[in-house]
Short mmCIF file of C-alpha atoms in Angstrom, two decimals:
data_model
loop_
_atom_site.label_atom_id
_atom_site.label_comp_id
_atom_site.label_asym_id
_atom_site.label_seq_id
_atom_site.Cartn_x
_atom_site.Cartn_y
_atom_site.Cartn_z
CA UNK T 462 -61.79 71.36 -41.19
CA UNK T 463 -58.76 69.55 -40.25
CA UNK T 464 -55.18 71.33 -40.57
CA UNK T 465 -51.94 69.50 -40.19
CA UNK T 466 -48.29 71.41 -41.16
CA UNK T 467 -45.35 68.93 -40.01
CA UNK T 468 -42.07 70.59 -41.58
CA UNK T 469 -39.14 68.19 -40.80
CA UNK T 470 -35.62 69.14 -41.11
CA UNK T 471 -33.13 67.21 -43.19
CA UNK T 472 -30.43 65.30 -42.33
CA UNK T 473 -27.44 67.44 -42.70
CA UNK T 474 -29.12 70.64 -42.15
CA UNK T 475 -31.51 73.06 -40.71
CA UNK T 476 -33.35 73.65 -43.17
CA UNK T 477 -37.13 72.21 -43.34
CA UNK T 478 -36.23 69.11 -46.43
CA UNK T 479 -39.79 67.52 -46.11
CA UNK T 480 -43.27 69.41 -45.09
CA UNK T 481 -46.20 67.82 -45.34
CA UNK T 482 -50.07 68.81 -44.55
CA UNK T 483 -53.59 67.93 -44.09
CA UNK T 484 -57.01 69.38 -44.76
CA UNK T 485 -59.87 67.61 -44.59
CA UNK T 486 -63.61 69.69 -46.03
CA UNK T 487 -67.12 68.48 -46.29
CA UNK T 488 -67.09 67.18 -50.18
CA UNK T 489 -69.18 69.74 -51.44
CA UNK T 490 -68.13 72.30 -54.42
CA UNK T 491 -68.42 75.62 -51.87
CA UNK T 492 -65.34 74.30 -50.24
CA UNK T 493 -63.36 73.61 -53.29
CA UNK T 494 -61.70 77.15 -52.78
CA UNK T 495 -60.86 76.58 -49.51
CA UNK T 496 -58.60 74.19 -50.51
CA UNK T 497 -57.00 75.78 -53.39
CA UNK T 498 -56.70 79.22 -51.07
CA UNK T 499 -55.05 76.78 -48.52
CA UNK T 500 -52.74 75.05 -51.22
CA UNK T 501 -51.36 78.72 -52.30
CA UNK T 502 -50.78 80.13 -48.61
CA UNK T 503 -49.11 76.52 -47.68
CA UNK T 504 -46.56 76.43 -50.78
CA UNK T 505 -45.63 79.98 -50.41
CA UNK T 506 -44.84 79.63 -47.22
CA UNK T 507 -42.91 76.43 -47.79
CA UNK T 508 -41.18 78.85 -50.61
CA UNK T 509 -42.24 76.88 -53.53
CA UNK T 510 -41.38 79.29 -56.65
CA UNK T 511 -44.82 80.98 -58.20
CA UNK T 512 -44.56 79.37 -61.22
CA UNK T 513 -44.22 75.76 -59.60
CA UNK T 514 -47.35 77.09 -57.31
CA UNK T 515 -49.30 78.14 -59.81
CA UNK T 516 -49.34 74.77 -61.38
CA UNK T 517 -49.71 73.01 -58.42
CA UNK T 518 -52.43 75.01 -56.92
CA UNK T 519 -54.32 74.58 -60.71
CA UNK T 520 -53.99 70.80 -59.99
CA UNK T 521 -55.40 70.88 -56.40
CA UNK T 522 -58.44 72.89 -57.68
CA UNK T 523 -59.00 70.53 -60.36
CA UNK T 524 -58.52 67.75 -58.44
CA UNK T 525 -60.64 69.07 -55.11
CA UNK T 526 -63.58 70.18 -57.84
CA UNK T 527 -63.46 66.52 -58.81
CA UNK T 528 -63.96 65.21 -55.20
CA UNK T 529 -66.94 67.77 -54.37
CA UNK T 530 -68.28 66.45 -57.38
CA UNK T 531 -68.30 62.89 -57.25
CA UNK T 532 -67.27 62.59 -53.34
CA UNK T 533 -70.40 61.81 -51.14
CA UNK T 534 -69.03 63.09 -47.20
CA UNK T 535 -65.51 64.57 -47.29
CA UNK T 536 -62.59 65.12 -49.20
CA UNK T 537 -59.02 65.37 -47.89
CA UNK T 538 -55.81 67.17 -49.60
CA UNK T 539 -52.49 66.00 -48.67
CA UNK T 540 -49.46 67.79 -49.74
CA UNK T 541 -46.29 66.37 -49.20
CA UNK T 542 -43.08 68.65 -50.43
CA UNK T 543 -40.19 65.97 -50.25
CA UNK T 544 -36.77 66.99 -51.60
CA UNK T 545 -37.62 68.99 -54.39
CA UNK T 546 -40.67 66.68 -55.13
CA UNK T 547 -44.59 67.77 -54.47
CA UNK T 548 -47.02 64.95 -53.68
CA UNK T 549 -50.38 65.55 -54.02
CA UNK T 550 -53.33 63.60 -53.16
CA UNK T 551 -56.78 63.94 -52.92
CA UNK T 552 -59.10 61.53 -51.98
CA UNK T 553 -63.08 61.16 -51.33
CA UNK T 554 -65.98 58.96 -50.34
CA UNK T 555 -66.85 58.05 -53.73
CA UNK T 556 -67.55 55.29 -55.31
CA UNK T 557 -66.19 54.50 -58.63
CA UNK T 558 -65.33 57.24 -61.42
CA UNK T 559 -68.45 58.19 -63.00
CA UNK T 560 -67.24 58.97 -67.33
CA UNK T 561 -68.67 61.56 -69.16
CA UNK T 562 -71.30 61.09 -71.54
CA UNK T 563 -70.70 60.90 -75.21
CA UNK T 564 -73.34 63.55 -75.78
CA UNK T 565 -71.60 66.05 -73.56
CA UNK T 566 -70.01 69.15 -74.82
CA UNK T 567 -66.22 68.82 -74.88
CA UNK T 568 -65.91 72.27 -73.17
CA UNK T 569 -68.46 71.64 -70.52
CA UNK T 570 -66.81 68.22 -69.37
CA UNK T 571 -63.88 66.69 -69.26
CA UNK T 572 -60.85 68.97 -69.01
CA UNK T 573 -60.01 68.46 -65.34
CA UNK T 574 -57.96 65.16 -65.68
CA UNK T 575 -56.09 66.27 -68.73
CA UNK T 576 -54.67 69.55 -67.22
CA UNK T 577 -53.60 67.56 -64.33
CA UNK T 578 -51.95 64.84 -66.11
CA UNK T 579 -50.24 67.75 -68.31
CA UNK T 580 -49.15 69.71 -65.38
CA UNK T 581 -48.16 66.50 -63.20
CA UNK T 582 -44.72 64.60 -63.66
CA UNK T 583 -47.25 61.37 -62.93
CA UNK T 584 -50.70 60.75 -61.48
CA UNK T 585 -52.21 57.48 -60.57
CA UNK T 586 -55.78 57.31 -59.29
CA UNK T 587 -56.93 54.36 -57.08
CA UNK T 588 -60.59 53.15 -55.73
CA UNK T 589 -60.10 52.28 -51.97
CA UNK T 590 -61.96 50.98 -49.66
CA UNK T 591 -63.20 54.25 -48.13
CA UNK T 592 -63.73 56.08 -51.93
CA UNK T 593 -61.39 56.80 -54.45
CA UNK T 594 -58.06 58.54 -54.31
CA UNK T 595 -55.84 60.89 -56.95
CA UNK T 596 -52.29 61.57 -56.92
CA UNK T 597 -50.40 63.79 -58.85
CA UNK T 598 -46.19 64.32 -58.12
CA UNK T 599 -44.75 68.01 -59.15
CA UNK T 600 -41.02 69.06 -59.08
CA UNK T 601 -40.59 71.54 -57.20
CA UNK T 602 -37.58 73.77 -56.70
CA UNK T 603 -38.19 74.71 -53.21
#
């Protein structure tokens, strides 16, 4: 596990304008709290309200459960709090986005993306060379 905290102060003040983080876990779905436990200490301590936590720790866990399920090595969650804006992004060593299967039960499968993209101001997801990476962008308060 690989942990990065980088506050920066803004221009005109002392106060910390842009933080940013890394954590990088084995892809696998035992680690999956690990980064949602790691999401909630970060933000409170970056004093993100709980409400705008809440939601964005809901999106890392649905985005990290994605990556230990179709990521092959690692996973890595980036959060980026930029004035008043909450990037983050999660990306794996998969392949390509596997779909669900028309014969799968619509409460078994499928909800992950669609709580994100409700939550999330925007998301984009991209394939990259290395695997496949999701970003979601939250206003935040802080």
């Amino acid at each position: 596990m690989y942990v990065t905290d980088s506050p920066g102060l803004g221009p005109l003040s002392d106060r910390p304008r842009h933080h940013q983080a890394l954590l990088t876990l084995p892809a696998q779905e035992a680690h999956v709290s690990a980064a949602r436990h790691f999401a909630a200490d970060l933000l409170e301590t970056w004093s993100v309200p709980a409400s705008e936590r809440d939601s964005a720790v809901l999106i890392v866990d649905e985005l990290a459960a994605n990556a230990a399920q179709y990521g092959r090595e690692h996973m890595t969650l980036s959060l980026v709090l930029d004035h008043g804006t909450l990037h983050i992004v999660v990306t794996d060593s998969g392949t390509t986005v596997e779909r669900r299967r028309r014969d799968a039960a619509p409460d078994e499968h499928g909800r992950g993306t669609g709580i994100v993209q409700y939550l999330a101001q925007s998301t984009e997801i991209h394939q990259t060379r290395g695997g496949r990476e999701v970003r979601a962008c939250l206003r935040c308060s802080a």
